[in-house]
N, CA, C and O atoms as a MOPAC input file, in Angstrom:
PM7 MOZYME 1SCF
protein

 N    109.34900 1    16.42000 1   -82.78800 1
 C    109.92500 1    17.73600 1   -82.76700 1
 C    109.46200 1    18.55200 1   -83.96900 1
 O    109.31100 1    19.77000 1   -83.86700 1
 N    109.23700 1    17.90400 1   -85.09300 1
 C    108.82800 1    18.63300 1   -86.29300 1
 C    107.42000 1    19.20400 1   -86.13800 1
 O    107.10600 1    20.24200 1   -86.72100 1
 N    106.57900 1    18.54200 1   -85.36400 1
 C    105.23100 1    19.05800 1   -85.13200 1
 C    105.29400 1    20.37800 1   -84.37600 1
 O    104.52400 1    21.29500 1   -84.65800 1
 N    106.19500 1    20.47400 1   -83.43100 1
 C    106.36600 1    21.70100 1   -82.66100 1
 C    106.84600 1    22.83500 1   -83.56500 1
 O    106.40500 1    23.97600 1   -83.42600 1
 N    107.73300 1    22.52200 1   -84.47300 1
 C    108.24600 1    23.52800 1   -85.40600 1
 C    107.12100 1    24.00900 1   -86.31700 1
 O    107.01200 1    25.20300 1   -86.59500 1
 N    106.28600 1    23.08300 1   -86.78300 1
 C    105.16300 1    23.44900 1   -87.64600 1
 C    104.18200 1    24.36200 1   -86.91500 1
 O    103.70500 1    25.34400 1   -87.48300 1
 N    103.88500 1    24.04600 1   -85.67900 1
 C    102.95700 1    24.87200 1   -84.90200 1
 C    103.52800 1    26.26800 1   -84.70400 1
 O    102.80200 1    27.25700 1   -84.80800 1
 N    104.82100 1    26.35400 1   -84.42000 1
 C    105.45700 1    27.66200 1   -84.25000 1
 C    105.38400 1    28.48000 1   -85.54100 1
 O    105.12900 1    29.68300 1   -85.50500 1
 N    105.61100 1    27.81900 1   -86.68300 1
 C    105.53600 1    28.51800 1   -87.96200 1
 C    104.11700 1    29.00600 1   -88.22900 1
 O    103.92300 1    30.11800 1   -88.72000 1
 N    103.12600 1    28.17800 1   -87.90900 1
 C    101.73300 1    28.58000 1   -88.11200 1
 C    101.38300 1    29.78200 1   -87.23700 1
 O    100.71100 1    30.71100 1   -87.68600 1
 N    101.84000 1    29.75800 1   -86.00000 1
 C    101.57700 1    30.88300 1   -85.10500 1
 C    102.25200 1    32.15600 1   -85.60300 1
 O    101.67700 1    33.24100 1   -85.52400 1
 N    103.46200 1    32.02100 1   -86.11300 1
 C    104.18200 1    33.18000 1   -86.62100 1
 C    103.47500 1    33.74200 1   -87.85700 1
 O    103.35100 1    34.95900 1   -87.99100 1
 N    103.01500 1    32.88200 1   -88.75500 1
 C    102.29100 1    33.33500 1   -89.93600 1
 C    100.98400 1    34.02000 1   -89.54600 1
 O    100.61500 1    35.04000 1   -90.12800 1
 N    100.29500 1    33.46500 1   -88.57300 1
 C     99.04800 1    34.07200 1   -88.12100 1
 C     99.30900 1    35.44900 1   -87.51300 1
 O     98.52800 1    36.37700 1   -87.72500 1
 N    100.39100 1    35.58600 1   -86.76400 1
 C    100.74500 1    36.87200 1   -86.16000 1
 C    101.05800 1    37.89100 1   -87.25300 1
 O    100.64000 1    39.04500 1   -87.16000 1
 N    101.78800 1    37.47700 1   -88.28500 1
 C    102.13900 1    38.38000 1   -89.38300 1
 C    100.87800 1    38.83000 1   -90.10600 1
 O    100.73100 1    40.01300 1   -90.41500 1
 N     99.96900 1    37.90400 1   -90.38000 1
 C     98.72000 1    38.26100 1   -91.05200 1
 C     97.90800 1    39.22600 1   -90.19400 1
 O     97.32400 1    40.18000 1   -90.70700 1
 N     97.87600 1    38.97700 1   -88.90300 1
 C     97.11800 1    39.83600 1   -88.00100 1
 C     97.70300 1    41.24700 1   -87.97300 1
 O     96.96200 1    42.22800 1   -87.92400 1
 N     99.02200 1    41.34700 1   -88.00300 1
 C     99.67300 1    42.65800 1   -87.98100 1
 C     99.43700 1    43.41500 1   -89.27900 1
 O     99.40700 1    44.64500 1   -89.27400 1
 N     99.26800 1    42.70000 1   -90.39800 1
 C     99.05900 1    43.34400 1   -91.68700 1
 C     97.63200 1    43.85000 1   -91.86100 1
 O     97.38300 1    44.73100 1   -92.68300 1
 N     96.70900 1    43.30700 1   -91.10400 1
 C     95.32200 1    43.75300 1   -91.20600 1
 C     95.21000 1    45.16400 1   -90.65500 1
 O     95.89300 1    45.54000 1   -89.70300 1
 N     94.33400 1    45.92800 1   -91.27800 1
 C     94.12700 1    47.27900 1   -90.79300 1
 C     93.22800 1    47.23100 1   -89.55900 1
 O     92.22100 1    46.52300 1   -89.54300 1
 N     93.59200 1    47.97300 1   -88.54800 1
 C     92.75700 1    47.96000 1   -87.34400 1
 C     91.41200 1    48.63000 1   -87.61400 1
 O     91.30700 1    49.53900 1   -88.43800 1
 N     90.40100 1    48.16700 1   -86.91300 1
 C     89.08500 1    48.76800 1   -87.05800 1
 C     89.09900 1    50.15600 1   -86.43800 1
 O     89.59600 1    50.35900 1   -85.33000 1
 N     88.55100 1    51.08900 1   -87.16600 1
 C     88.48100 1    52.44600 1   -86.63600 1
 C     87.03100 1    52.79500 1   -86.37200 1
 O     86.13600 1    52.43400 1   -87.13600 1
 N     86.82000 1    53.48500 1   -85.30400 1
 C     85.47600 1    53.92900 1   -84.95500 1
 C     85.17400 1    55.21400 1   -85.70600 1
 O     86.07700 1    55.99500 1   -86.00700 1
 N     83.91400 1    55.42600 1   -86.00300 1
 C     83.57300 1    56.71500 1   -86.62400 1
 C     83.86100 1    57.85700 1   -85.64800 1
 O     83.55300 1    57.77500 1   -84.45900 1
 N     84.45000 1    58.90900 1   -86.17600 1
 C     84.84700 1    60.02300 1   -85.30800 1
 C     83.79500 1    61.12200 1   -85.26700 1
 O     83.70300 1    61.88000 1   -84.30100 1
 N     83.01400 1    61.19300 1   -86.31800 1
 C     82.00700 1    62.25300 1   -86.37400 1
 C     80.63600 1    61.64000 1   -86.60200 1
 O     80.49800 1    60.45800 1   -86.91700 1
 N     79.65000 1    62.46700 1   -86.43500 1
 C     78.26900 1    62.02500 1   -86.65200 1
 C     78.07000 1    61.64200 1   -88.12000 1
 O     77.34500 1    60.69200 1   -88.41400 1
 N     78.69200 1    62.35600 1   -89.02700 1
 C     78.55800 1    62.07600 1   -90.45500 1
 C     79.14900 1    60.71300 1   -90.80200 1
 O     78.56700 1    59.96500 1   -91.58800 1
 N     80.31100 1    60.38500 1   -90.21700 1
 C     80.91600 1    59.06800 1   -90.45500 1
 C     80.01800 1    57.95900 1   -89.91700 1
 O     79.87400 1    56.90600 1   -90.54000 1
 N     79.42000 1    58.20400 1   -88.76400 1
 C     78.52600 1    57.20500 1   -88.18000 1
 C     77.28700 1    57.01900 1   -89.05200 1
 O     76.86100 1    55.88800 1   -89.28600 1
 N     76.71100 1    58.11100 1   -89.53100 1
 C     75.54800 1    58.02000 1   -90.41300 1
 C     75.90000 1    57.30100 1   -91.71100 1
 O     75.10700 1    56.50700 1   -92.21800 1
 N     77.08700 1    57.57700 1   -92.25000 1
 C     77.51900 1    56.89700 1   -93.47300 1
 C     77.68000 1    55.40300 1   -93.22600 1
 O     77.33200 1    54.58400 1   -94.07700 1
 N     78.20700 1    55.05400 1   -92.05900 1
 C     78.34000 1    53.63000 1   -91.71400 1
 C     76.96800 1    52.96700 1   -91.63000 1
 O     76.77400 1    51.87300 1   -92.15800 1
 N     76.02500 1    53.62000 1   -90.97500 1
 C     74.67800 1    53.05500 1   -90.86200 1
 C     74.01900 1    52.90600 1   -92.22400 1
 O     73.31200 1    51.92900 1   -92.47100 1
 N     74.24800 1    53.87800 1   -93.11600 1
 C     73.67700 1    53.79700 1   -94.45900 1
 C     74.27400 1    52.65300 1   -95.26400 1
 O     73.62700 1    52.13400 1   -96.17300 1
 N     75.50700 1    52.25100 1   -94.94000 1
 C     76.15500 1    51.17400 1   -95.69400 1
 C     75.67000 1    49.78600 1   -95.27300 1
 O     75.89100 1    48.81200 1   -95.99300 1
 N     75.01300 1    49.68400 1   -94.12000 1
 C     74.52900 1    48.38100 1   -93.65000 1
 C     73.32500 1    47.93600 1   -94.46800 1
 O     72.53200 1    48.77300 1   -94.89800 1
 N     73.17400 1    46.61500 1   -94.69500 1
 C     72.01100 1    46.14100 1   -95.44500 1
 C     70.73000 1    46.39200 1   -94.64600 1
 O     70.70100 1    46.23400 1   -93.42500 1
 N     69.69300 1    46.77900 1   -95.34600 1
 C     68.42600 1    47.10500 1   -94.70400 1
 C     67.43400 1    45.95700 1   -94.91400 1
 O     67.29100 1    45.44100 1   -96.02300 1
 N     66.75800 1    45.57100 1   -93.84300 1
 C     65.70300 1    44.56800 1   -93.94700 1
 C     64.40400 1    45.28800 1   -94.27700 1
 O     64.16600 1    46.40700 1   -93.82400 1
 N     63.57300 1    44.63300 1   -95.06800 1
 C     62.30400 1    45.25800 1   -95.42300 1
 C     61.39000 1    45.30300 1   -94.20700 1
 O     61.54500 1    44.52500 1   -93.26500 1
 N     60.44300 1    46.22100 1   -94.24500 1
 C     59.50700 1    46.36000 1   -93.12500 1
 C     58.67700 1    45.09400 1   -92.96500 1
 O     58.37500 1    44.68200 1   -91.84600 1
 N     58.30800 1    44.47500 1   -94.09000 1
 C     57.48900 1    43.26400 1   -94.02300 1
 C     58.22200 1    42.13300 1   -93.31500 1
 O     57.63700 1    41.41900 1   -92.50000 1
 N     59.51400 1    41.97100 1   -93.63100 1
 C     60.25700 1    40.88600 1   -92.98700 1
 C     60.47700 1    41.17900 1   -91.50600 1
 O     60.44700 1    40.26300 1   -90.68400 1
 N     60.69800 1    42.44400 1   -91.16100 1
 C     60.86500 1    42.79500 1   -89.75000 1
 C     59.58700 1    42.54700 1   -88.96800 1
 O     59.62500 1    42.03500 1   -87.85000 1
 N     58.45800 1    42.91100 1   -89.55700 1
 C     57.16800 1    42.68500 1   -88.89700 1
 C     56.89200 1    41.19700 1   -88.77400 1
 O     56.38200 1    40.74300 1   -87.75000 1
 N     57.22500 1    40.43400 1   -89.80700 1
 C     57.01500 1    38.98300 1   -89.74900 1
 C     57.86500 1    38.35200 1   -88.65400 1
 O     57.40900 1    37.44800 1   -87.95300 1
 N     59.09600 1    38.82300 1   -88.50500 1
 C     59.95500 1    38.29800 1   -87.43700 1
 C     59.38800 1    38.64500 1   -86.06600 1
 O     59.43800 1    37.82900 1   -85.14500 1
 N     58.85100 1    39.85300 1   -85.93000 1
 C     58.26400 1    40.25700 1   -84.65000 1
 C     57.03000 1    39.41700 1   -84.33400 1
 O     56.83900 1    39.00100 1   -83.19100 1
 N     56.19300 1    39.16700 1   -85.33800 1
 C     55.00800 1    38.32900 1   -85.12200 1
 C     55.39800 1    36.90600 1   -84.75400 1
 O     54.71600 1    36.25900 1   -83.95900 1
 N     56.48100 1    36.41900 1   -85.32000 1
 C     56.91400 1    35.04700 1   -85.03000 1
 C     57.29600 1    34.88200 1   -83.56400 1
 O     57.17900 1    33.79000 1   -83.00700 1
 N     57.74900 1    35.96300 1   -82.94200 1
 C     58.11600 1    35.87300 1   -81.53000 1
 C     56.90600 1    35.62200 1   -80.63800 1
 O     57.03800 1    35.06600 1   -79.54800 1
 N     55.72700 1    36.03300 1   -81.10100 1
 C     54.52900 1    35.88700 1   -80.29200 1
 C     53.60900 1    34.79100 1   -80.81000 1
 O     52.47800 1    34.65600 1   -80.34500 1
 N     54.07700 1    34.03000 1   -81.74700 1
 C     53.29900 1    32.95300 1   -82.34100 1
 C     53.28600 1    31.74900 1   -81.40700 1
 O     54.21500 1    31.54800 1   -80.62500 1
 N     52.23000 1    30.95200 1   -81.49400 1
 C     52.14000 1    29.75300 1   -80.66000 1
 C     53.23800 1    28.75500 1   -80.99000 1
 O     53.72600 1    28.04200 1   -80.11200 1
 N     53.61900 1    28.70700 1   -82.24300 1
 C     54.66200 1    27.74900 1   -82.60200 1
 C     55.97900 1    28.11300 1   -81.91500 1
 O     56.77000 1    27.22900 1   -81.58500 1
 N     56.21600 1    29.40100 1   -81.70100 1
 C     57.43500 1    29.81900 1   -81.00500 1
 C     57.40600 1    29.33200 1   -79.56200 1
 O     58.40200 1    28.81400 1   -79.05700 1
 N     56.26300 1    29.49800 1   -78.90000 1
 C     56.15100 1    29.03900 1   -77.51400 1
 C     56.25400 1    27.52000 1   -77.45600 1
 O     56.85600 1    26.96900 1   -76.53400 1
 N     55.67200 1    26.85100 1   -78.43000 1
 C     55.74000 1    25.38700 1   -78.46500 1
 C     57.18200 1    24.92600 1   -78.64200 1
 O     57.59200 1    23.92900 1   -78.04600 1
 N     57.94800 1    25.63800 1   -79.45000 1
 C     59.36900 1    25.30400 1   -79.61400 1
 C     60.11400 1    25.43600 1   -78.29900 1
 O     60.94400 1    24.59100 1   -77.96400 1
 N     59.82100 1    26.50000 1   -77.54600 1
 C     60.47600 1    26.69000 1   -76.25300 1
 C     60.10300 1    25.56600 1   -75.29400 1
 O     60.95100 1    25.06600 1   -74.55600 1
 N     58.82500 1    25.16900 1   -75.30700 1
 C     58.38600 1    24.07100 1   -74.44400 1
 C     59.08900 1    22.78700 1   -74.85600 1
 O     59.55700 1    22.03300 1   -74.00200 1
 N     59.16700 1    22.53200 1   -76.16100 1
 C     59.81200 1    21.31700 1   -76.66400 1
 C     61.27600 1    21.27000 1   -76.24700 1
 O     61.75400 1    20.25000 1   -75.75100 1
 N     61.99000 1    22.38100 1   -76.45100 1
 C     63.40800 1    22.41000 1   -76.09500 1
 C     63.60600 1    22.21000 1   -74.59700 1
 O     64.52000 1    21.50400 1   -74.17200 1
 N     62.74800 1    22.83000 1   -73.80800 1
 C     62.87400 1    22.70000 1   -72.35600 1
 C     62.58500 1    21.27900 1   -71.91800 1
 O     63.32800 1    20.71500 1   -71.11400 1
 N     61.50700 1    20.68800 1   -72.44000 1
 C     61.15000 1    19.31800 1   -72.05700 1
 C     62.24400 1    18.34700 1   -72.48300 1
 O     62.64100 1    17.47200 1   -71.71200 1
 N     62.72900 1    18.50300 1   -73.70700 1
 C     63.76300 1    17.58800 1   -74.20600 1
 C     65.08900 1    17.75900 1   -73.46600 1
 O     65.91300 1    16.84400 1   -73.45400 1
 N     65.30100 1    18.92200 1   -72.84800 1
 C     66.55000 1    19.12400 1   -72.10800 1
 C     66.49100 1    18.53600 1   -70.69900 1
 O     67.51600 1    18.45700 1   -70.02200 1
 N     65.30700 1    18.12400 1   -70.25100 1
 C     65.19000 1    17.50700 1   -68.92700 1
 C     65.84000 1    16.12900 1   -68.93100 1
 O     65.92300 1    15.47300 1   -69.96800 1
 N     66.29400 1    15.70400 1   -67.76800 1
 C     66.81700 1    14.34600 1   -67.64500 1
 C     65.65300 1    13.36900 1   -67.69300 1
 O     64.49700 1    13.76900 1   -67.54800 1
 N     65.94800 1    12.10200 1   -67.89500 1
 C     64.89600 1    11.08500 1   -67.95000 1
 C     64.14900 1    11.03600 1   -66.62000 1
 O     62.93400 1    10.83700 1   -66.59400 1
 N     64.86400 1    11.21400 1   -65.53300 1
 C     64.23200 1    11.19600 1   -64.21100 1
 C     63.25600 1    12.36700 1   -64.06600 1
 O     62.15400 1    12.19600 1   -63.54500 1
 N     63.66000 1    13.55300 1   -64.52400 1
 C     62.78600 1    14.72100 1   -64.44300 1
 C     61.56700 1    14.55200 1   -65.34300 1
 O     60.45300 1    14.90000 1   -64.95200 1
 N     61.77000 1    14.02300 1   -66.53900 1
 C     60.63300 1    13.74800 1   -67.42400 1
 C     59.69400 1    12.74000 1   -66.78600 1
 O     58.47300 1    12.86800 1   -66.87100 1
 N     60.28200 1    11.73000 1   -66.14300 1
 C     59.47300 1    10.71600 1   -65.47900 1
 C     58.59300 1    11.32100 1   -64.40400 1
 O     57.43400 1    10.93200 1   -64.25900 1
 N     59.12900 1    12.26900 1   -63.64700 1
 C     58.32300 1    12.93600 1   -62.62200 1
 C     57.15400 1    13.67700 1   -63.26000 1
 O     56.03800 1    13.62700 1   -62.74500 1
 N     57.39600 1    14.36500 1   -64.37400 1
 C     56.31900 1    15.07400 1   -65.07400 1
 C     55.26700 1    14.09300 1   -65.57200 1
 O     54.06700 1    14.33900 1   -65.45400 1
 N     55.72600 1    12.98600 1   -66.12600 1
 C     54.80100 1    11.99100 1   -66.67200 1
 C     53.97200 1    11.34600 1   -65.56700 1
 O     52.75300 1    11.23100 1   -65.69600 1
 N     54.61300 1    10.92800 1   -64.49300 1
 C     53.89600 1    10.26200 1   -63.40300 1
 C     52.89900 1    11.22700 1   -62.76900 1
 O     51.76500 1    10.84400 1   -62.48400 1
 N     53.31200 1    12.47800 1   -62.54500 1
 C     52.40600 1    13.45900 1   -61.94200 1
 C     51.20600 1    13.72900 1   -62.83700 1
 O     50.12700 1    14.05500 1   -62.34300 1
 N     51.38100 1    13.59800 1   -64.13600 1
 C     50.28600 1    13.82800 1   -65.07100 1
 C     49.44400 1    12.60300 1   -65.34900 1
 O     48.44300 1    12.69200 1   -66.06000 1
 N     49.82900 1    11.45200 1   -64.79900 1
 C     49.04300 1    10.24200 1   -64.99300 1
 C     49.53900 1     9.34100 1   -66.10700 1
 O     48.83700 1     8.41100 1   -66.50200 1
 N     50.71300 1     9.59000 1   -66.61300 1
 C     51.29800 1     8.72300 1   -67.64000 1
 C     52.20600 1     7.69900 1   -66.97300 1
 O     52.59900 1     7.85200 1   -65.81700 1
 N     52.52500 1     6.66800 1   -67.71500 1
 C     53.46000 1     5.67700 1   -67.18400 1
 C     54.88300 1     6.23400 1   -67.28900 1
 O     55.15800 1     7.07300 1   -68.14700 1
 N     55.77700 1     5.77600 1   -66.43000 1
 C     57.16200 1     6.27100 1   -66.48300 1
 C     57.86500 1     5.93800 1   -67.79700 1
 O     58.88300 1     6.54900 1   -68.12400 1
 N     57.33400 1     4.97900 1   -68.54900 1
 C     57.95400 1     4.61800 1   -69.82900 1
 C     57.92600 1     5.78300 1   -70.81900 1
 O     58.76900 1     5.85800 1   -71.71200 1
 N     56.96500 1     6.68500 1   -70.66400 1
 C     56.86700 1     7.82700 1   -71.57400 1
 C     58.02300 1     8.80400 1   -71.39300 1
 O     58.24700 1     9.66300 1   -72.24500 1
 N     58.75200 1     8.68000 1   -70.29800 1
 C     59.87300 1     9.59000 1   -70.04200 1
 C     60.99900 1     9.39600 1   -71.05000 1
 O     61.81900 1    10.29400 1   -71.24400 1
 N     61.04600 1     8.24600 1   -71.68500 1
 C     62.09500 1     7.97400 1   -72.67200 1
 C     61.77800 1     8.57800 1   -74.03200 1
 O     62.61200 1     8.53400 1   -74.93600 1
 N     60.59200 1     9.13600 1   -74.18800 1
 C     60.19200 1     9.71600 1   -75.46400 1
 C     60.47200 1    11.21400 1   -75.46500 1
 O     60.39300 1    11.87900 1   -74.43200 1
 N     60.79700 1    11.72700 1   -76.63900 1
 C     60.98200 1    13.17100 1   -76.76200 1
 C     59.60700 1    13.83300 1   -76.83600 1
 O     58.58700 1    13.15300 1   -76.94500 1
 N     59.58900 1    15.14500 1   -76.77800 1
 C     58.32900 1    15.88600 1   -76.80700 1
 C     57.56500 1    15.60200 1   -78.09300 1
 O     56.34200 1    15.46100 1   -78.06700 1
 N     58.26600 1    15.51800 1   -79.20900 1
 C     57.60400 1    15.27900 1   -80.49000 1
 C     57.03800 1    13.87200 1   -80.60700 1
 O     56.11500 1    13.64800 1   -81.39100 1
 N     57.56100 1    12.93100 1   -79.85600 1
 C     57.06700 1    11.55900 1   -79.92000 1
 C     55.78600 1    11.36700 1   -79.11700 1
 O     55.09000 1    10.36800 1   -79.29700 1
 N     55.46400 1    12.31300 1   -78.23200 1
 C     54.23000 1    12.22400 1   -77.45700 1
 C     53.06600 1    12.70400 1   -78.31300 1
 O     53.21100 1    13.62700 1   -79.11400 1
 N     51.89600 1    12.06100 1   -78.13600 1
 C     50.72500 1    12.55000 1   -78.86000 1
 C     50.09000 1    13.70100 1   -78.08300 1
 O     50.55800 1    14.05700 1   -77.00100 1
 N     49.02600 1    14.28000 1   -78.63400 1
 C     48.42000 1    15.46400 1   -78.02100 1
 C     47.90200 1    15.19500 1   -76.61600 1
 O     48.06500 1    16.03400 1   -75.73100 1
 N     47.29000 1    14.05300 1   -76.39800 1
 C     46.74700 1    13.71300 1   -75.08100 1
 C     47.88300 1    13.56200 1   -74.07400 1
 O     47.78200 1    14.03600 1   -72.94200 1
 N     48.95100 1    12.90900 1   -74.48100 1
 C     50.09200 1    12.72100 1   -73.58300 1
 C     50.74200 1    14.06100 1   -73.24100 1
 O     51.17800 1    14.26700 1   -72.10800 1
 N     50.80800 1    14.96700 1   -74.20800 1
 C     51.37900 1    16.29300 1   -73.93800 1
 C     50.52700 1    17.05800 1   -72.92900 1
 O     51.05400 1    17.75500 1   -72.06200 1
 N     49.21100 1    16.92300 1   -73.04700 1
 C     48.33400 1    17.59400 1   -72.08600 1
 C     48.50500 1    17.00600 1   -70.69000 1
 O     48.41100 1    17.72400 1   -69.69500 1
 N     48.75500 1    15.71100 1   -70.61800 1
 C     48.99200 1    15.08700 1   -69.31400 1
 C     50.31300 1    15.57300 1   -68.72100 1
 O     50.41500 1    15.76400 1   -67.51000 1
 N     51.30800 1    15.76900 1   -69.55500 1
 C     52.57600 1    16.33200 1   -69.07700 1
 C     52.33400 1    17.74100 1   -68.54100 1
 O     52.87600 1    18.11400 1   -67.50100 1
 N     51.51800 1    18.52400 1   -69.25100 1
 C     51.19100 1    19.87700 1   -68.79100 1
 C     50.49600 1    19.83200 1   -67.43800 1
 O     50.82000 1    20.61800 1   -66.54700 1
 N     49.54600 1    18.92000 1   -67.27600 1
 C     48.84900 1    18.76300 1   -65.99200 1
 C     49.83400 1    18.35600 1   -64.89600 1
 O     49.74600 1    18.83400 1   -63.76500 1
 N     50.76700 1    17.47600 1   -65.23700 1
 C     51.78000 1    17.06700 1   -64.27000 1
 C     52.65000 1    18.22700 1   -63.82600 1
 O     52.98200 1    18.34400 1   -62.64600 1
 N     53.02100 1    19.09000 1   -64.77200 1
 C     53.81000 1    20.27400 1   -64.43100 1
 C     53.02200 1    21.20300 1   -63.51100 1
 O     53.57200 1    21.75900 1   -62.56000 1
 N     51.72800 1    21.36700 1   -63.80100 1
 C     50.89100 1    22.20900 1   -62.94300 1
 C     50.81400 1    21.63900 1   -61.53600 1
 O     50.89300 1    22.38300 1   -60.55800 1
 N     50.65900 1    20.32400 1   -61.42800 1
 C     50.56400 1    19.68100 1   -60.11900 1
 C     51.87000 1    19.83800 1   -59.33600 1
 O     51.85500 1    20.17600 1   -58.15300 1
 N     52.99100 1    19.59100 1   -60.00000 1
 C     54.28100 1    19.74100 1   -59.31600 1
 C     54.51700 1    21.19400 1   -58.90200 1
 O     55.09500 1    21.45700 1   -57.84700 1
 N     54.06800 1    22.13200 1   -59.73300 1
 C     54.21800 1    23.54400 1   -59.40200 1
 C     53.40800 1    23.89700 1   -58.15500 1
 O     53.88400 1    24.63800 1   -57.29600 1
 N     52.18900 1    23.37000 1   -58.05500 1
 C     51.36500 1    23.67500 1   -56.87900 1
 C     51.97600 1    23.08800 1   -55.60700 1
 O     51.91600 1    23.71000 1   -54.54700 1
 N     52.55900 1    21.90200 1   -55.70700 1
 C     53.20500 1    21.29100 1   -54.54000 1
 C     54.40700 1    22.12800 1   -54.11000 1
 O     54.58500 1    22.40400 1   -52.92300 1
 N     55.22000 1    22.52400 1   -55.06600 1
 C     56.40400 1    23.32400 1   -54.75500 1
 C     56.01100 1    24.66400 1   -54.14200 1
 O     56.63400 1    25.11700 1   -53.18200 1
 N     54.98100 1    25.29800 1   -54.69500 1
 C     54.54100 1    26.58600 1   -54.15800 1
 C     54.01100 1    26.44700 1   -52.73800 1
 O     54.22000 1    27.33600 1   -51.91300 1
 N     53.32900 1    25.34900 1   -52.44200 1
 C     52.82000 1    25.14100 1   -51.08800 1
 C     53.98100 1    25.03200 1   -50.09900 1
 O     53.95200 1    25.64600 1   -49.03200 1
 N     54.99100 1    24.25600 1   -50.45300 1
 C     56.15900 1    24.13400 1   -49.57200 1
 C     56.86800 1    25.47600 1   -49.41900 1
 O     57.24600 1    25.86100 1   -48.31200 1
 N     57.04600 1    26.18100 1   -50.52200 1
 C     57.74500 1    27.46200 1   -50.44900 1
 C     56.96900 1    28.46500 1   -49.61000 1
 O     57.56400 1    29.27900 1   -48.90300 1
 N     55.64000 1    28.40900 1   -49.68500 1
 C     54.82300 1    29.32800 1   -48.90000 1
 C     54.88900 1    29.05100 1   -47.41000 1
 O     54.75300 1    29.96900 1   -46.60200 1
 N     55.09400 1    27.81200 1   -47.04200 1
 C     55.06800 1    27.44500 1   -45.62400 1
 C     56.44800 1    27.31000 1   -44.99200 1
 O     56.62300 1    27.65500 1   -43.82400 1
 N     57.44000 1    26.81100 1   -45.74600 1
 C     58.75400 1    26.57000 1   -45.13400 1
 C     59.89000 1    27.32200 1   -45.82300 1
 O     61.03600 1    27.22600 1   -45.38400 1
 N     59.60600 1    28.05900 1   -46.87900 1
 C     60.64600 1    28.81300 1   -47.56800 1
 C     61.13100 1    28.09900 1   -48.82200 1
 O     60.50300 1    27.15700 1   -49.30500 1
 N     62.24000 1    28.55800 1   -49.32500 1
 C     62.80600 1    28.03600 1   -50.56500 1
 C     63.12600 1    26.54500 1   -50.42000 1
 O     63.85400 1    26.13800 1   -49.51400 1
 N     62.57200 1    25.74800 1   -51.32300 1
 C     62.73000 1    24.29400 1   -51.26100 1
 C     64.19000 1    23.89000 1   -51.41300 1
 O     64.62800 1    22.91600 1   -50.80000 1
 N     64.93900 1    24.61600 1   -52.21000 1
 C     66.34300 1    24.24700 1   -52.41400 1
 C     67.18100 1    24.49600 1   -51.16100 1
 O     68.30200 1    23.99600 1   -51.06400 1
 N     66.65800 1    25.25800 1   -50.20600 1
 C     67.38300 1    25.53900 1   -48.97100 1
 C     67.12300 1    24.49300 1   -47.88800 1
 O     67.77200 1    24.50900 1   -46.84200 1
 N     66.17400 1    23.58200 1   -48.13400 1
 C     65.87100 1    22.55300 1   -47.13900 1
 C     67.00400 1    21.53400 1   -47.09200 1
 O     67.51500 1    21.11200 1   -48.12900 1
 N     67.38900 1    21.14700 1   -45.89100 1
 C     68.47900 1    20.18800 1   -45.70400 1
 C     67.90800 1    18.85100 1   -45.25200 1
 O     66.77100 1    18.77800 1   -44.78400 1
 N     68.69700 1    17.80300 1   -45.39500 1
 C     68.26000 1    16.45900 1   -44.99700 1
 C     67.84500 1    16.40200 1   -43.53000 1
 O     66.83400 1    15.76600 1   -43.23100 1
 N     68.56100 1    17.02700 1   -42.59800 1
 C     68.14100 1    16.96600 1   -41.19100 1
 C     66.77600 1    17.60700 1   -40.93600 1
 O     66.12400 1    17.29200 1   -39.94000 1
 N     66.33500 1    18.50500 1   -41.82700 1
 C     65.02300 1    19.12400 1   -41.65400 1
 C     63.89800 1    18.10100 1   -41.75100 1
 O     62.80300 1    18.33400 1   -41.23700 1
 N     64.15100 1    16.98700 1   -42.39500 1
 C     63.12300 1    15.97200 1   -42.58700 1
 C     63.19100 1    14.87100 1   -41.53700 1
 O     62.34000 1    13.98200 1   -41.53900 1
 N     64.16000 1    14.89700 1   -40.65200 1
 C     64.31000 1    13.85800 1   -39.63000 1
 C     63.54100 1    14.20300 1   -38.38400 1
 O     63.55400 1    13.43900 1   -37.41900 1

């Protein structure tokens, strides 16, 4: 019972603190808005340009590939590995644990699976819409 009392007291204190805080007010005029913008910290042009370049850097794309590959299930990785000519044992490795040749084989496997999927989609429609009786 004392735990319930403590939780109620904490909630009441939080409510009191919230009520004492001043509500956020929006700028009412253009001058107030400009003053607000002037008060924000400014990033240098060099850092902004560097951040923009990083978005188009190869390492950025490689990070996206790594995150995507590592987020696949072991079964999905295995399909990529087998299609690319690797053994299914490589599916247990993360993207960083694969060497350059193995990564290229995974890329080839993805290309092969993509071509198979596109062929089916071109002839019979969306693959996810196919039902088990369609194959009987």
